PDB file of C-alpha atoms and ligand atoms in Angstrom:
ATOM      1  CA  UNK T   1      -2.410 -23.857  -5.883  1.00 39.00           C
ATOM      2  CA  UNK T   2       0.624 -24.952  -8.196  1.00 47.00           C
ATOM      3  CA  UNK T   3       1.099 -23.100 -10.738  1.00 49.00           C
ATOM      4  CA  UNK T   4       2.420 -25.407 -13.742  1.00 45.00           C
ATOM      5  CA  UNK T   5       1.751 -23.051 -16.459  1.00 55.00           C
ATOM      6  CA  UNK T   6       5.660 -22.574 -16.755  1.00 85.00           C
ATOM      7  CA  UNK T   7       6.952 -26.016 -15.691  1.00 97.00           C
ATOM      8  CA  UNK T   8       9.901 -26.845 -17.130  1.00 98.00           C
ATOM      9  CA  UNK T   9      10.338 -31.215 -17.553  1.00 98.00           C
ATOM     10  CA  UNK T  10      14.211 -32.008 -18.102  1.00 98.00           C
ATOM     11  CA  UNK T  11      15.080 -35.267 -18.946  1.00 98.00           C
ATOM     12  CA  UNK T  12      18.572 -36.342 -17.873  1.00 98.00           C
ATOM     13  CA  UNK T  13      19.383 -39.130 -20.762  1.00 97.00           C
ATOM     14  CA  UNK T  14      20.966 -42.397 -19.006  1.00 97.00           C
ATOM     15  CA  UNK T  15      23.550 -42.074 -21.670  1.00 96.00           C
ATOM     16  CA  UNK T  16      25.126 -38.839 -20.659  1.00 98.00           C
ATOM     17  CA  UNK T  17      24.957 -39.160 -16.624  1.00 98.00           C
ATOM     18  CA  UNK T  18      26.316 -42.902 -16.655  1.00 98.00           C
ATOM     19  CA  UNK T  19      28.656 -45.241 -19.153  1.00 97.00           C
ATOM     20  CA  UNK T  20      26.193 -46.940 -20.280  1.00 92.00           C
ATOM     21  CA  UNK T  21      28.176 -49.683 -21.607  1.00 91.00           C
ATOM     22  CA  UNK T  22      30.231 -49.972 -17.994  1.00 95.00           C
ATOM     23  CA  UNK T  23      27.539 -51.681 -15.475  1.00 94.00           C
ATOM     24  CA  UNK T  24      26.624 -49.533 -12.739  1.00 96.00           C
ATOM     25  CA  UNK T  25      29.133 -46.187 -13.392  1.00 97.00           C
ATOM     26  CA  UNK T  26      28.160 -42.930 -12.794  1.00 98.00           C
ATOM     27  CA  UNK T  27      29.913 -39.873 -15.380  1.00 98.00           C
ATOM     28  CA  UNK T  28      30.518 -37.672 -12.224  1.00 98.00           C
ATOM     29  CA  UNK T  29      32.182 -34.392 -13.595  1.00 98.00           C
ATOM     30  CA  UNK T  30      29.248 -34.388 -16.291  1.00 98.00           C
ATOM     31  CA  UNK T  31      26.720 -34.695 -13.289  1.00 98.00           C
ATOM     32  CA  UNK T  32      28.297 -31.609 -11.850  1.00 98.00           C
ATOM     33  CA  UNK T  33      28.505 -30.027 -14.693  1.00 98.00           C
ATOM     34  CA  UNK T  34      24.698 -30.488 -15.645  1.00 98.00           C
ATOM     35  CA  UNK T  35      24.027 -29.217 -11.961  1.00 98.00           C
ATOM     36  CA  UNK T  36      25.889 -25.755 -12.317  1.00 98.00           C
ATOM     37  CA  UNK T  37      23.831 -25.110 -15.076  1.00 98.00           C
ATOM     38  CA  UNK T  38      20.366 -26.600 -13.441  1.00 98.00           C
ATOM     39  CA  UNK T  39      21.303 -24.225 -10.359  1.00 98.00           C
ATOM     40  CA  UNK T  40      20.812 -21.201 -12.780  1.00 97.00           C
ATOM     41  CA  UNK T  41      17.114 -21.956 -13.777  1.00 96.00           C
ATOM     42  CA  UNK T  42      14.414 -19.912 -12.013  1.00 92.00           C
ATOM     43  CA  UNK T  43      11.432 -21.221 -13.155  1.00 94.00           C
ATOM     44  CA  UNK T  44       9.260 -24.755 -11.680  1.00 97.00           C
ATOM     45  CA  UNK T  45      11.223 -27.258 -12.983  1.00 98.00           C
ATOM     46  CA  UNK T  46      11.082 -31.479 -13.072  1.00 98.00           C
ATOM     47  CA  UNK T  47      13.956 -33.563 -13.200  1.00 98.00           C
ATOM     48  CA  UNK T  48      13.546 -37.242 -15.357  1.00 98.00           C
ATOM     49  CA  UNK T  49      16.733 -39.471 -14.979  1.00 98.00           C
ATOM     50  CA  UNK T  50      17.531 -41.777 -17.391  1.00 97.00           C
ATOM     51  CA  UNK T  51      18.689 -45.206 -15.725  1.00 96.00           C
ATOM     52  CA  UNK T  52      21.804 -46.181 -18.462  1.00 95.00           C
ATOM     53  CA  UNK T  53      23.926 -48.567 -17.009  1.00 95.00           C
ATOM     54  CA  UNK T  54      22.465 -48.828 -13.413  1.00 97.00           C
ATOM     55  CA  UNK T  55      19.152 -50.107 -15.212  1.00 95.00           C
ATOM     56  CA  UNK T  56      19.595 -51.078 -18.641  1.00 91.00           C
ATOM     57  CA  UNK T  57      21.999 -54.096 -17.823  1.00 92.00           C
ATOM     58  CA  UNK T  58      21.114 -55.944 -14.499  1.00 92.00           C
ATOM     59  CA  UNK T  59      17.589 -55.544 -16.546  1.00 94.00           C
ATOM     60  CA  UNK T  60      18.375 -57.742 -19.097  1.00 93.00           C
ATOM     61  CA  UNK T  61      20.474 -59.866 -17.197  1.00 93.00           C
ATOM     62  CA  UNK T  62      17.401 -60.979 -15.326  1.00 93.00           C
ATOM     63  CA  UNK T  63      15.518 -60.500 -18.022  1.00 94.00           C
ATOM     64  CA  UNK T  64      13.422 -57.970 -15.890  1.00 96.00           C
ATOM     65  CA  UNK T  65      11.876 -56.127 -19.657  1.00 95.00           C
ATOM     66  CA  UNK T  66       9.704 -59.477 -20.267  1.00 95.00           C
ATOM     67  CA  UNK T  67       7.594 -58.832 -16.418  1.00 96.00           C
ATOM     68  CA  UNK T  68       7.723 -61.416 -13.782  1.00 97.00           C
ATOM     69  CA  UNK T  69       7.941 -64.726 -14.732  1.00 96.00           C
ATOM     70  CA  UNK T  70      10.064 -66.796 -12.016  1.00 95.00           C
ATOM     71  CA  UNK T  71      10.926 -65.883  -8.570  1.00 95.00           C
ATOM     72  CA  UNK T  72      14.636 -65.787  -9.183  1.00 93.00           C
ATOM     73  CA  UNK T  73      13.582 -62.351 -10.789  1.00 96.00           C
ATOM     74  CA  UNK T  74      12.628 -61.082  -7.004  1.00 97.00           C
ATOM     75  CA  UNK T  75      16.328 -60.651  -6.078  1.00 97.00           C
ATOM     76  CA  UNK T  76      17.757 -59.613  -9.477  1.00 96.00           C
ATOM     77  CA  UNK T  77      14.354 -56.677  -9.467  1.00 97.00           C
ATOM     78  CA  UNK T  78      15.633 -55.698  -6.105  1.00 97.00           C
ATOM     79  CA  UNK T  79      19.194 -55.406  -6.842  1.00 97.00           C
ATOM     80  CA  UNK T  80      18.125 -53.660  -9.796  1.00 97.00           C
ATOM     81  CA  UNK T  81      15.666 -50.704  -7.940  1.00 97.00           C
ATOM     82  CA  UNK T  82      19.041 -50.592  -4.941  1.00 98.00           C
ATOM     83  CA  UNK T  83      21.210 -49.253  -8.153  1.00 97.00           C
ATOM     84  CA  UNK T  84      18.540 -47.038  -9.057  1.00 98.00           C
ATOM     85  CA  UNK T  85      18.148 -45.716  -5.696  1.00 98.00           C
ATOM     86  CA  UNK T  86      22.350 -45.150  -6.292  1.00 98.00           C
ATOM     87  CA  UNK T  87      22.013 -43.290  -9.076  1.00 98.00           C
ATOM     88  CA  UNK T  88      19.346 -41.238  -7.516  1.00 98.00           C
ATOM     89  CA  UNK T  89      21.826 -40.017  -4.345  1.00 98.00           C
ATOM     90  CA  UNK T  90      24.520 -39.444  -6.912  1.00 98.00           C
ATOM     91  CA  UNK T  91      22.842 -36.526  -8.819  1.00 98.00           C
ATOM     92  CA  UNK T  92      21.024 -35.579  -5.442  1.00 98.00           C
ATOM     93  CA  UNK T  93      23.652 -35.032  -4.143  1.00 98.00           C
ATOM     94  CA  UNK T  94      25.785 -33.331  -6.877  1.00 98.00           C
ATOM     95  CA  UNK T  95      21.942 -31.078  -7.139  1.00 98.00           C
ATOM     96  CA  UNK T  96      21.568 -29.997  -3.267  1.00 98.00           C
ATOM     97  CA  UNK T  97      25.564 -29.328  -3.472  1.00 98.00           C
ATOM     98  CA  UNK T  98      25.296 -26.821  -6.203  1.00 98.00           C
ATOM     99  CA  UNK T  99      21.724 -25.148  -4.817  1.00 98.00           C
ATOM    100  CA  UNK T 100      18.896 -26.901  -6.531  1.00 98.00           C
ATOM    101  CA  UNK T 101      16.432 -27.880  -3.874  1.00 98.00           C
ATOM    102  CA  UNK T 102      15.563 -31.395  -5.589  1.00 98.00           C
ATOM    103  CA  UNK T 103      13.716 -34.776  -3.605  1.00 98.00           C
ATOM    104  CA  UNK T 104      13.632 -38.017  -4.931  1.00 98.00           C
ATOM    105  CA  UNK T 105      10.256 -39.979  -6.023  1.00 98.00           C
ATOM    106  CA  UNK T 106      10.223 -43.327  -6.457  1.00 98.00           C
ATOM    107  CA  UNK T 107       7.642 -44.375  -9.161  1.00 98.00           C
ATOM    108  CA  UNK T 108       6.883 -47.745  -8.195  1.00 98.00           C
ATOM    109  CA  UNK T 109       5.695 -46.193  -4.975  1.00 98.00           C
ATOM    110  CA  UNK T 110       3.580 -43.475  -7.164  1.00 98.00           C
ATOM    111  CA  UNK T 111       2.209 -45.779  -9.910  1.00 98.00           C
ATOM    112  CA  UNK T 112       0.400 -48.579 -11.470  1.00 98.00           C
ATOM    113  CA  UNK T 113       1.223 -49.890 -14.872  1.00 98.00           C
ATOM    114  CA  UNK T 114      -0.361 -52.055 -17.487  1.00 98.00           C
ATOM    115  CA  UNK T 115       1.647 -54.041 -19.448  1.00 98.00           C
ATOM    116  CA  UNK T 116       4.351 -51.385 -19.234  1.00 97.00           C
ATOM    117  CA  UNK T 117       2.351 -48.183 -19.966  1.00 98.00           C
ATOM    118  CA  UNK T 118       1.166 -45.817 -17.015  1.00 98.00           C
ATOM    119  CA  UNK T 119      -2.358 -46.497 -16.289  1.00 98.00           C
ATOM    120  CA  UNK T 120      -2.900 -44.471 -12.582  1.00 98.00           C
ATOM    121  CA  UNK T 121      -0.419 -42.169 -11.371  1.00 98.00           C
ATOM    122  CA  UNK T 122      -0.582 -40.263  -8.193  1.00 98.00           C
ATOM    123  CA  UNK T 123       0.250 -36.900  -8.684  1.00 97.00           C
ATOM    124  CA  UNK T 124      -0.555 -35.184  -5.465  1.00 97.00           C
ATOM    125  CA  UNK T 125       2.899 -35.687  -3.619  1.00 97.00           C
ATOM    126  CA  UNK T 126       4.744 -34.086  -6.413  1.00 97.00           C
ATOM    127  CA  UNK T 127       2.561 -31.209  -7.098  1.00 97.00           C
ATOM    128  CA  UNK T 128       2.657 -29.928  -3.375  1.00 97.00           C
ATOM    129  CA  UNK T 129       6.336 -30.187  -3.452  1.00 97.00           C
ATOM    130  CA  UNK T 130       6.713 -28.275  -6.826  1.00 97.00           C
ATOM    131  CA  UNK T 131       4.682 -25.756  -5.169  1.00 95.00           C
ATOM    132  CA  UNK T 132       6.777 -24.751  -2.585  1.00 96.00           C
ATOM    133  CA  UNK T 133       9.630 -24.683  -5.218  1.00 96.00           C
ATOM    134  CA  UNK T 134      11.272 -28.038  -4.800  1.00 98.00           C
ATOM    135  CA  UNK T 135      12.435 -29.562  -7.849  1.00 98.00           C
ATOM    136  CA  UNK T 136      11.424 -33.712  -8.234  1.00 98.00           C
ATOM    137  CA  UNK T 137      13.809 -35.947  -9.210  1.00 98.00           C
ATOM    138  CA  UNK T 138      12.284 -39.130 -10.573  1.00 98.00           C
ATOM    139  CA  UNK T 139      13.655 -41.554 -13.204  1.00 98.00           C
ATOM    140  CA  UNK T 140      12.881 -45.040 -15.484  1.00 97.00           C
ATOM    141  CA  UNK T 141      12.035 -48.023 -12.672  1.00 98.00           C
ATOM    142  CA  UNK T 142      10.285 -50.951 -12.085  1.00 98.00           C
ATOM    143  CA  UNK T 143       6.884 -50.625 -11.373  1.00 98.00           C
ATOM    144  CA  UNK T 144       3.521 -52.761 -10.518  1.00 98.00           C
ATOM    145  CA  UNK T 145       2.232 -53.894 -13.488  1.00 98.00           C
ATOM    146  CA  UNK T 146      -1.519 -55.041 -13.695  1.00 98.00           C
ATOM    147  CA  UNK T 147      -0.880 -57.352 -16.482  1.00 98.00           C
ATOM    148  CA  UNK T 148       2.823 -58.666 -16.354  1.00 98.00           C
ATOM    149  CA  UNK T 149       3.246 -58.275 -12.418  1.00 98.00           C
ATOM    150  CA  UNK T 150       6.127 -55.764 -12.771  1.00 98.00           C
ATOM    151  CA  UNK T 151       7.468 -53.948 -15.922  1.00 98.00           C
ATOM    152  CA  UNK T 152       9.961 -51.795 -17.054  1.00 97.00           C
ATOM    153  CA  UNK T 153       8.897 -47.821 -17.478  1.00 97.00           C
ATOM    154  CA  UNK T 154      11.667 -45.722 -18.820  1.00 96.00           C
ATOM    155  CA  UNK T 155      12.638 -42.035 -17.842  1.00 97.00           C
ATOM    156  CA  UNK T 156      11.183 -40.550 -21.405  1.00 97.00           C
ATOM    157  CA  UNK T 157       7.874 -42.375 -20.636  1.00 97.00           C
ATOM    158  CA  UNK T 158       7.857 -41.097 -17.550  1.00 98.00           C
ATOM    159  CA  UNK T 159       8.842 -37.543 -18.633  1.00 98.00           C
ATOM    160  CA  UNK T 160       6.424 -37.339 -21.111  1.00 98.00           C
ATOM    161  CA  UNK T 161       3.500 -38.337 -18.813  1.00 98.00           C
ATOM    162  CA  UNK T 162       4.616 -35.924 -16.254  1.00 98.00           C
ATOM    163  CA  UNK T 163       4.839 -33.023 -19.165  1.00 98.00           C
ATOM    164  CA  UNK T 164       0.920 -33.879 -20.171  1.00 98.00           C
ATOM    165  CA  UNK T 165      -0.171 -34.398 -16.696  1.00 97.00           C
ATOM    166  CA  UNK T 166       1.106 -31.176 -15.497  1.00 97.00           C
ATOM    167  CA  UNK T 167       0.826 -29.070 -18.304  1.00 96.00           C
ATOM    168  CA  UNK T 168       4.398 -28.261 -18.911  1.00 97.00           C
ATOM    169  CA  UNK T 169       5.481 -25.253 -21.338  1.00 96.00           C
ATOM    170  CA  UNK T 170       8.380 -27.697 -22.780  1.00 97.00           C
ATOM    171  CA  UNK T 171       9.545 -30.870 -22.249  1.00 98.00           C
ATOM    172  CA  UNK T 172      13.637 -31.572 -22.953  1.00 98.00           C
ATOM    173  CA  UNK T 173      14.981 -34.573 -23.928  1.00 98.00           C
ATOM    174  CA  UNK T 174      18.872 -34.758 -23.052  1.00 98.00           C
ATOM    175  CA  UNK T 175      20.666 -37.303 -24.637  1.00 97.00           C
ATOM    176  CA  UNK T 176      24.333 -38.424 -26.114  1.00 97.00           C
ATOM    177  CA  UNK T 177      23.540 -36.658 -29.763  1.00 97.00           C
ATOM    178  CA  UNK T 178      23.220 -32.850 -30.765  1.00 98.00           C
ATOM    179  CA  UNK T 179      19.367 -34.158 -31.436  1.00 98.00           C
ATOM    180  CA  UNK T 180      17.600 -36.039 -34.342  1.00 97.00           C
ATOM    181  CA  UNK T 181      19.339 -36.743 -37.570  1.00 96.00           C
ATOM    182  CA  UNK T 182      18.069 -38.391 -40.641  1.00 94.00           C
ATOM    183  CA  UNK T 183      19.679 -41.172 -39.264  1.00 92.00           C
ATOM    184  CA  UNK T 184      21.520 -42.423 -36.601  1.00 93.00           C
ATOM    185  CA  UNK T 185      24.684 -40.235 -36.056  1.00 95.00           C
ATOM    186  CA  UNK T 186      26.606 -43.362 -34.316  1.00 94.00           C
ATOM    187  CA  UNK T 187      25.704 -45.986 -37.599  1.00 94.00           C
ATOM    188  CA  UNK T 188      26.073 -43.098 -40.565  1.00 94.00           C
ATOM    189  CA  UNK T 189      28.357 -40.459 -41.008  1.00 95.00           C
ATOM    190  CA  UNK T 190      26.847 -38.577 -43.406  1.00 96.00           C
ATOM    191  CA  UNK T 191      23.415 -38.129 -41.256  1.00 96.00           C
ATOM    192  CA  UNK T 192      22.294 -34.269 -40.686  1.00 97.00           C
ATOM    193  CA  UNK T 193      21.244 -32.808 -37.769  1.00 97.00           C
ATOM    194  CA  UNK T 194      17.506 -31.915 -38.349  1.00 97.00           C
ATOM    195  CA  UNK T 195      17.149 -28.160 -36.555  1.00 97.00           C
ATOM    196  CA  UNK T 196      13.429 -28.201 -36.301  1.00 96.00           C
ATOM    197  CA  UNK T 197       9.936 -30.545 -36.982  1.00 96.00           C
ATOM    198  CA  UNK T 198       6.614 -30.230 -36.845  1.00 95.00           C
ATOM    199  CA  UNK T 199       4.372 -33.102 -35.526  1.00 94.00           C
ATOM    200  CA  UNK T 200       3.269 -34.018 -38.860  1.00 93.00           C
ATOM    201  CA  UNK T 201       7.386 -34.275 -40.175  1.00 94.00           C
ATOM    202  CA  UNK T 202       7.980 -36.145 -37.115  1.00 94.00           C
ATOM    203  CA  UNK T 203       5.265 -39.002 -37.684  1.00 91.00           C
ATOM    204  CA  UNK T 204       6.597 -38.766 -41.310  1.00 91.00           C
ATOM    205  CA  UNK T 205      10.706 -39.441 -40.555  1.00 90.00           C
ATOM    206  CA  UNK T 206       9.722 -42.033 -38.071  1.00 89.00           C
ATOM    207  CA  UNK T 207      10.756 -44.795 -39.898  1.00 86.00           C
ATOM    208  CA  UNK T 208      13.801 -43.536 -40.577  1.00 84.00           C
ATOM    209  CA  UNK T 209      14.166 -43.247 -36.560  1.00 89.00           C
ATOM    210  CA  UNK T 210      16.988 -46.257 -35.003  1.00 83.00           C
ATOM    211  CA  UNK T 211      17.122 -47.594 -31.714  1.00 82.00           C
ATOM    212  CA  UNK T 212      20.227 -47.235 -29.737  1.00 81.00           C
ATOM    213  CA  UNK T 213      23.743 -49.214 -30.020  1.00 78.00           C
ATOM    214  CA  UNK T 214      24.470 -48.549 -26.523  1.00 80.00           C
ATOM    215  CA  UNK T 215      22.410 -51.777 -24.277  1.00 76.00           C
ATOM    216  CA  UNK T 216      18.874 -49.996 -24.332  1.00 78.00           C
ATOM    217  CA  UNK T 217      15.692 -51.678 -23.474  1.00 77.00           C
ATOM    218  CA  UNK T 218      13.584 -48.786 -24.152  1.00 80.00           C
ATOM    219  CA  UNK T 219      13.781 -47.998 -27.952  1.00 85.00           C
ATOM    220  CA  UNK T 220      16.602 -45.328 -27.731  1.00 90.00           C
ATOM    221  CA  UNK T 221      15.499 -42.685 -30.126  1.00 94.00           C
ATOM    222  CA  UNK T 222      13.030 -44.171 -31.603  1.00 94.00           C
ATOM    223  CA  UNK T 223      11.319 -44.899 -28.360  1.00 93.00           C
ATOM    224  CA  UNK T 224      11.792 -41.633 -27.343  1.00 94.00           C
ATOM    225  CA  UNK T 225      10.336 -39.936 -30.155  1.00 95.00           C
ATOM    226  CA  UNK T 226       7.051 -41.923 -30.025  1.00 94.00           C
ATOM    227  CA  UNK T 227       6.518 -41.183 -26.192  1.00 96.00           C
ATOM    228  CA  UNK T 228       6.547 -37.028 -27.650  1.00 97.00           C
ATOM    229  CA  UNK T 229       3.720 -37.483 -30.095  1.00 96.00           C
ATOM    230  CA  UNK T 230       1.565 -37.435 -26.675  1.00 96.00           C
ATOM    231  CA  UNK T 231       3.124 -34.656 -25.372  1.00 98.00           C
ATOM    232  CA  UNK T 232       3.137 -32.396 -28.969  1.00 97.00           C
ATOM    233  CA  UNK T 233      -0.324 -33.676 -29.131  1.00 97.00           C
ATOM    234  CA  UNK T 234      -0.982 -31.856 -25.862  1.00 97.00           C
ATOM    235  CA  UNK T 235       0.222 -28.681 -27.586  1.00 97.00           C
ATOM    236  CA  UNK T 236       3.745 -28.470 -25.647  1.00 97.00           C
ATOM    237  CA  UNK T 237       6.845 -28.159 -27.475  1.00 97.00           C
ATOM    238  CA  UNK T 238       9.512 -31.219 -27.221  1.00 98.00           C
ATOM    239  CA  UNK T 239      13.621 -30.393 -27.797  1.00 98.00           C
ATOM    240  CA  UNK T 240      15.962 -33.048 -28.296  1.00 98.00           C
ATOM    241  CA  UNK T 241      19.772 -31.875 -27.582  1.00 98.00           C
ATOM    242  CA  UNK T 242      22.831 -33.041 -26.580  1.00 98.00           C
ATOM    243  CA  UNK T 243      23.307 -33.361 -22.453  1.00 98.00           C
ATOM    244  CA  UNK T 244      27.300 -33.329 -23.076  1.00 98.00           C
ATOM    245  CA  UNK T 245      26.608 -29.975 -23.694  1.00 98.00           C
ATOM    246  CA  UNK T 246      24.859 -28.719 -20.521  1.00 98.00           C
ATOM    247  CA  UNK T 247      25.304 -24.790 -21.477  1.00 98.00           C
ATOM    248  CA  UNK T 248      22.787 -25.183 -24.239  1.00 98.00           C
ATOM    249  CA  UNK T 249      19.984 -25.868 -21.870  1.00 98.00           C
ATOM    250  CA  UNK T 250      19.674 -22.002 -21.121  1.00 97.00           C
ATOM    251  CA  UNK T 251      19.440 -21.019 -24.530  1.00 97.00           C
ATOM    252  CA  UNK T 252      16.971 -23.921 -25.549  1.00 97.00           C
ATOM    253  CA  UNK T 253      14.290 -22.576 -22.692  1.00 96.00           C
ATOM    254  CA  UNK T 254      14.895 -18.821 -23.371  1.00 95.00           C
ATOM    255  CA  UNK T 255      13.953 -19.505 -27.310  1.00 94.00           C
ATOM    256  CA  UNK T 256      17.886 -18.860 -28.217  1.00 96.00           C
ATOM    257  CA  UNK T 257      19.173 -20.281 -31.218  1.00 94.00           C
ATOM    258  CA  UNK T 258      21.678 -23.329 -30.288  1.00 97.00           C
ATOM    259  CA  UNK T 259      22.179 -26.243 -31.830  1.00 98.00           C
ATOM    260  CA  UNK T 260      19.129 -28.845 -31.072  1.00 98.00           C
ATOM    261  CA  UNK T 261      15.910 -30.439 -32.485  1.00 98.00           C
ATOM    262  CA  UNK T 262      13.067 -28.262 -31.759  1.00 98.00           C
ATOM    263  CA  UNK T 263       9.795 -30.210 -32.466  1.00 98.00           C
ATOM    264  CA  UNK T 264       6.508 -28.321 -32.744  1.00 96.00           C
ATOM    265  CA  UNK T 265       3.177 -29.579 -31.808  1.00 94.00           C
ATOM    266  CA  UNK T 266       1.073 -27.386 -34.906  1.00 80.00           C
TER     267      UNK T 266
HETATM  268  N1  ADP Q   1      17.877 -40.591 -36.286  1.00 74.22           N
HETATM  269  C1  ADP Q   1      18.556 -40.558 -35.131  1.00 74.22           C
HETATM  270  N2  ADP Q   1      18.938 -39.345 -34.600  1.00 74.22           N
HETATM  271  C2  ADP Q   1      19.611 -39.298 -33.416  1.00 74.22           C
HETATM  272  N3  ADP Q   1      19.967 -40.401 -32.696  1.00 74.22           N
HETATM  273  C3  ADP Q   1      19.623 -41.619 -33.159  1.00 74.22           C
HETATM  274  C4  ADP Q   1      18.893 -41.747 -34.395  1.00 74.22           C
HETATM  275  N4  ADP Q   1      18.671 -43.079 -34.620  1.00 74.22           N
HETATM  276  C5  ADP Q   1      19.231 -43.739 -33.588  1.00 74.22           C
HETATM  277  N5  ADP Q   1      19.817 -42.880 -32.710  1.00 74.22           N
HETATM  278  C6  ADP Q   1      20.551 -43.302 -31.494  1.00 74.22           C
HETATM  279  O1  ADP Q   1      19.775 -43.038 -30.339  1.00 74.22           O
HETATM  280  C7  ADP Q   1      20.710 -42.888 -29.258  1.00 74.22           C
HETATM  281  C8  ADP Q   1      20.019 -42.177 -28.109  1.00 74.22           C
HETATM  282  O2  ADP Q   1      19.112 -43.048 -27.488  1.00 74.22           O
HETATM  283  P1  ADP Q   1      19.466 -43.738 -26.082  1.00 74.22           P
HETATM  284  O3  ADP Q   1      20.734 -44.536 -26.198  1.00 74.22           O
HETATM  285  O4  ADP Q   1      18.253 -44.425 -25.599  1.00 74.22           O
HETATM  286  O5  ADP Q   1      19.787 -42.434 -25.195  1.00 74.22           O
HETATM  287  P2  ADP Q   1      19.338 -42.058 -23.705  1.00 74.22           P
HETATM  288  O6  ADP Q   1      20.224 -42.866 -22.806  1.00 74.22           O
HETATM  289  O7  ADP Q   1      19.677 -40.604 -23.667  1.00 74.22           O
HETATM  290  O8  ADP Q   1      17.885 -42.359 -23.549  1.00 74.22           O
HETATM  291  C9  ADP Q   1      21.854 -42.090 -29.852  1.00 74.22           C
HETATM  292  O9  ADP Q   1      23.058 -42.343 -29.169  1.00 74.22           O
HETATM  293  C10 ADP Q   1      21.875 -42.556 -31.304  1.00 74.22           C
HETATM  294  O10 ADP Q   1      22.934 -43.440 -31.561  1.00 74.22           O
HETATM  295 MG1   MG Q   2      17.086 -44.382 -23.820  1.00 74.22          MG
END
């Protein structure tokens, strides 16, 4: 029986492990750095990659976002999922190298979308291997979709799905900021780092939320703050914090003080 009661979900924000604004290049001393520090956690724990700049731009260049619409797509979709599958041996590798027993999933092989929200997901394949202690790696693809033919489902949707489904005790959200501000960090100089939110604050300050400035066809913050509201509705606690710094995850699971966004679901 798996015991999920203590999973830990990590999202791995595309912005930190690759330039996202250089196609298809991987930040490799970050990587390692990330998986010293993932090597030290004891507890279950889920890996969510990001896709940055192996997904974000061949996505729009073949305007992949919109679903299928003319077979050209076919080839620029499959070049697109080979990057991904790139990207995935990259931090696999740099993972198994420094002792964290991780295996790739692929979701398009796991899941059913419709237009470009997770409608079915199988869950069985993962849960067996988290039981034995393996640690998934999965990330943002392109998946089946029952209404646009394919679609585009990013690593936050994916991690927040995952942290519902299996009952995680927290779901973290790495990403190229310290966590949320009153506005975006990158735009306005004078935004503040906001330390902690409940659900109710959060729904309030949404419209304050931006996107990203960095190629992004997921909703950057802002689309990562509305795929939370399922998980804080589930009664698990989301933290947004800054994957540059990989020493504050330990601190951010034991409870620690460190500088981050803890968001409360009551
Ligand atoms: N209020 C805000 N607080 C923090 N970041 C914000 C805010 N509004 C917009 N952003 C932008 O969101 C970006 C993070 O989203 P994104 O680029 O999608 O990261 P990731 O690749 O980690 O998913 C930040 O780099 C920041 O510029
Ligand atoms: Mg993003």
């Amino acid at each position: 029986m798996l015991n999920s009661d203590r999973l830990l979900v990590l999202k791995l924000g595309g912005s930190v492990i690759t330039d996202k604004r250089k196609a298809f290049t991987p930040r490799v001393s970050i990587i390692k750095a990330i998986s010293r520090q993932l090597s030290k956690i004891k507890e279950p724990m889920l890996i969510v990659r990001g896709a940055g700049s192996f997904g974000h731009i061949p996505v729009k260049k073949f305007d992949l976002h919109r679903g299928f619409h003319e077979e050209q797509q076919l080839r620029g979709c499959s070049e697109t999922k080979l990057r991904l599958l790139e990207l995935d041996a990259i931090l696999l590798q740099n993972l198994i190298r420094h002792g964290v027993p991780a295996v790739t999933y692929t979701p398009s092989s796991m899941l059913i979308a419709g237009d470009g929200r997770i409608e079915e997901f199988n869950l069985e394949p993962m849960e067996s291997l988290l039981s034995l202690g393996f640690v998934p790696l999965i990330g943002g693809d392109i998946v089946p979709d029952r209404k646009t033919g394919f679609s585009v489902v990013s690593g936050d949707q994916i991690a927040a799905y995952l942290a519902v489904r299996l009952k995680a005790r927290i779901l973290l959200l790495g990403s190229d900021v310290d966590g949320v501000f009153t506005s975006d960090p990158k735009k306005d100089r004078s935004a503040k780092l906001i330390g902690s939110l409940s659900i109710q604050e959060l729904n309030a300050r949404l419209s304050t939320i931006g996107t990203s400035s960095a190629p992004d066809v997921t909703g950057g913050m802002l689309g990562k703050l509305m795929e939370t509201i399922q998980v804080l509705r589930a009664g698990i606690e989301v933290v947004i914090f800054n994957l540059n710094k990989p020493e504050r995850i330990e601190p951010i699971i034991k409870g620690d003080s460190v500088l981050c966004t803890r968001i409360h679901p009551s």
